[in-house]
GROMACS .gro file of C-alpha atoms in nm:
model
  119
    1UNK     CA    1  -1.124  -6.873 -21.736
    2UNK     CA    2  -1.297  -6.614 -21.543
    3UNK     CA    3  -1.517  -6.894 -21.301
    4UNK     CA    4  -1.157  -7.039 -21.273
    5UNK     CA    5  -0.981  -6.706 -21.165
    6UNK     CA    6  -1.238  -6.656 -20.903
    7UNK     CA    7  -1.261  -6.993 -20.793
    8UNK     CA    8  -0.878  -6.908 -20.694
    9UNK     CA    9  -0.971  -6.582 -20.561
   10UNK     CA   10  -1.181  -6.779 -20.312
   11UNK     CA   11  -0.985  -7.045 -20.236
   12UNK     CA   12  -0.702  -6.747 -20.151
   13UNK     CA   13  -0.937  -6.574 -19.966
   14UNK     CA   14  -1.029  -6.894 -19.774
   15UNK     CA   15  -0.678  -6.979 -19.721
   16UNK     CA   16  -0.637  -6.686 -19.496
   17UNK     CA   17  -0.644  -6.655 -19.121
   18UNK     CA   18  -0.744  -7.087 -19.131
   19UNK     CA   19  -1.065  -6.995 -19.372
   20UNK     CA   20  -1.201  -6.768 -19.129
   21UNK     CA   21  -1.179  -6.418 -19.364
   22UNK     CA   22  -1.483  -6.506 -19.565
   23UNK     CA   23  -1.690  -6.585 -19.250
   24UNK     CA   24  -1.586  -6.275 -19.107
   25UNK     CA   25  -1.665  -6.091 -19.407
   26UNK     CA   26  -1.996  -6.207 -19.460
   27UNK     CA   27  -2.078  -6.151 -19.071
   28UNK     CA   28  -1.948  -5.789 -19.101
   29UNK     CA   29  -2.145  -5.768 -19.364
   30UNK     CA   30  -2.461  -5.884 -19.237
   31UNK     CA   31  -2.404  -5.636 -18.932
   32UNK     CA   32  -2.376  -5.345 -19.175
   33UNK     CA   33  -2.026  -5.272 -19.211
   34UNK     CA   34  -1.896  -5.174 -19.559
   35UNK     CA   35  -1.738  -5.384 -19.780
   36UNK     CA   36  -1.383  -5.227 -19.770
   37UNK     CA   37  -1.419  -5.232 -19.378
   38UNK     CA   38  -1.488  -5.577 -19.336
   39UNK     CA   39  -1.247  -5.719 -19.591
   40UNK     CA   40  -1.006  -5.535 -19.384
   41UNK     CA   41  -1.098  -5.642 -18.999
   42UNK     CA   42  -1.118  -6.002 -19.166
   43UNK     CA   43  -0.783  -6.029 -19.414
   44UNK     CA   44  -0.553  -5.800 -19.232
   45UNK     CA   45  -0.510  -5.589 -19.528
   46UNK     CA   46  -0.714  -5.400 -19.801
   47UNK     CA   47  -0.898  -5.513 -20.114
   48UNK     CA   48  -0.651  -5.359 -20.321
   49UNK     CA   49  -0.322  -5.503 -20.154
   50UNK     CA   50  -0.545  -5.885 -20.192
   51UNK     CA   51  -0.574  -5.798 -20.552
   52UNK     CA   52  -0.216  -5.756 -20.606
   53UNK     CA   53  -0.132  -6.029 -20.390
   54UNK     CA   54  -0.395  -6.239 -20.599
   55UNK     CA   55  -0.273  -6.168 -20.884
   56UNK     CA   56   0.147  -6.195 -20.828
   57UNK     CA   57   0.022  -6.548 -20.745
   58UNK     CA   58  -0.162  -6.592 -21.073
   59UNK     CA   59   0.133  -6.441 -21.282
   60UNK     CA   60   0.388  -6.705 -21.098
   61UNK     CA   61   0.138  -6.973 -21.154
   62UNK     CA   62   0.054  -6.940 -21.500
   63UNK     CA   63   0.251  -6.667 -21.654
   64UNK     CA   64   0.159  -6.472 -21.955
   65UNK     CA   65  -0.164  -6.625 -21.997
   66UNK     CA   66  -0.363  -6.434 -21.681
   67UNK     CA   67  -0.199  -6.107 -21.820
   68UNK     CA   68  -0.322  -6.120 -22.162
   69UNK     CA   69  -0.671  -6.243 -22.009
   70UNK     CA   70  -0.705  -5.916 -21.752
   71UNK     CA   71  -0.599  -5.699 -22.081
   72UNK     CA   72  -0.993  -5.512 -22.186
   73UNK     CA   73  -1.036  -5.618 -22.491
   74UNK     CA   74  -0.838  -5.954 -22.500
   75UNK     CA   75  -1.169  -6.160 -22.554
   76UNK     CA   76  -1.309  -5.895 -22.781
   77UNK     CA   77  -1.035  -5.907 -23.010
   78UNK     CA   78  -1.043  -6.298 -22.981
   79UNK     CA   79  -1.393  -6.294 -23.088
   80UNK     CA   80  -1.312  -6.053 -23.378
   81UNK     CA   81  -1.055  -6.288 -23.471
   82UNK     CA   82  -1.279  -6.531 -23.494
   83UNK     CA   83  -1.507  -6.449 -23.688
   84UNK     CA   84  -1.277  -6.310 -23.949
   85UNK     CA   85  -1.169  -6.671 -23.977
   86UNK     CA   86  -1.470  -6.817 -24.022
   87UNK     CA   87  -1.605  -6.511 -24.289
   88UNK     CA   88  -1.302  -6.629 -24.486
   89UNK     CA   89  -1.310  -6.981 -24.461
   90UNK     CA   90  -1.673  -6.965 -24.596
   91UNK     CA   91  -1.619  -6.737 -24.886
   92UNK     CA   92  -1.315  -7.008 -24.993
   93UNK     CA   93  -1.592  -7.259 -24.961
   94UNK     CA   94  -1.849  -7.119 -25.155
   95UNK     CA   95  -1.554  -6.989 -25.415
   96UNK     CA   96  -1.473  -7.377 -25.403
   97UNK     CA   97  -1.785  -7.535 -25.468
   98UNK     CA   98  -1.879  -7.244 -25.732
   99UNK     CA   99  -1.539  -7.378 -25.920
  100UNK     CA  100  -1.635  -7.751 -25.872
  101UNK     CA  101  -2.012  -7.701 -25.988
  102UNK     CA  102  -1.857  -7.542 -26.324
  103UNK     CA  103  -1.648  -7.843 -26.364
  104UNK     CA  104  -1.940  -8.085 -26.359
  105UNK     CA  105  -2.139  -7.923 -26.570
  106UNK     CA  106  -2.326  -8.189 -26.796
  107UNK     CA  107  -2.164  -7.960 -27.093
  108UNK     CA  108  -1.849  -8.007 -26.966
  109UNK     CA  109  -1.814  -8.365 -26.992
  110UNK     CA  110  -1.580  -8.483 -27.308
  111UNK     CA  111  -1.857  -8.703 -27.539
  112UNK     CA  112  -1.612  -8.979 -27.641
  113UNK     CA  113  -1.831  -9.143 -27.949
  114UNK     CA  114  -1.722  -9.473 -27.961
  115UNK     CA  115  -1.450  -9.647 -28.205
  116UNK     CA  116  -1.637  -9.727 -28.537
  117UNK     CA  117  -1.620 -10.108 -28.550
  118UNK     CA  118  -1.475 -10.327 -28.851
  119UNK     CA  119  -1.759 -10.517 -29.002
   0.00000   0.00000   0.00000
């Protein structure tokens, strides 16, 4: 998600002023101008006013879903999640297999002597 996000970032970026910005950024750059500076003689406005731009466009594009991935945490708790899941699932295993090894014990097996047979 995040090598999506900033793929759109870029293509944003690129989409301004005919894809000149990031040119102009990178030749600002190269001539020793800051960051902020450049980003704002390229874009016509500052990082942080791209940003919310950026991201209004991500929230009417895809909703809910770029909120909860810009929350800190989201991906921790994900991963937490996870692995809860999969602790449990393999403790239900084990408990399973413990349950089916007692059941097929050799001892366990009803020894059915056969019928006597009439002579």
């Amino acid at each position: 998600l995040a090598y999506d996000q900033s793929m759109l970032a870029a293509r944003h970026l690129m989409s301004l002023r005919r894809g000149d910005a990031l040119r102009e950024i990178i030749t600002d750059l190269t001539n020793g101008v800051d960051f902020q500076t450049a980003f704002l003689n390229a874009v016509g406005y500052s990082v942080a006013e791209f940003e919310m731009e950026y991201n209004r466009r991500l929230n009417k594009a895809y909703g809910i879903r770029t909120v909860l991935t810009w929350l800190p945490g989201t991906w921790t708790v994900i991963l937490m999640i996870s692995v809860i899941v999969y602790i449990v699932k393999k403790k239900q295993n084990r408990r399973l297999l413990k349950h089916w090894e007692e059941i097929e014990k050799p001892g366990n097996v009803v020894d059915f002597k056969p019928f006597p047979q009439d002579e």
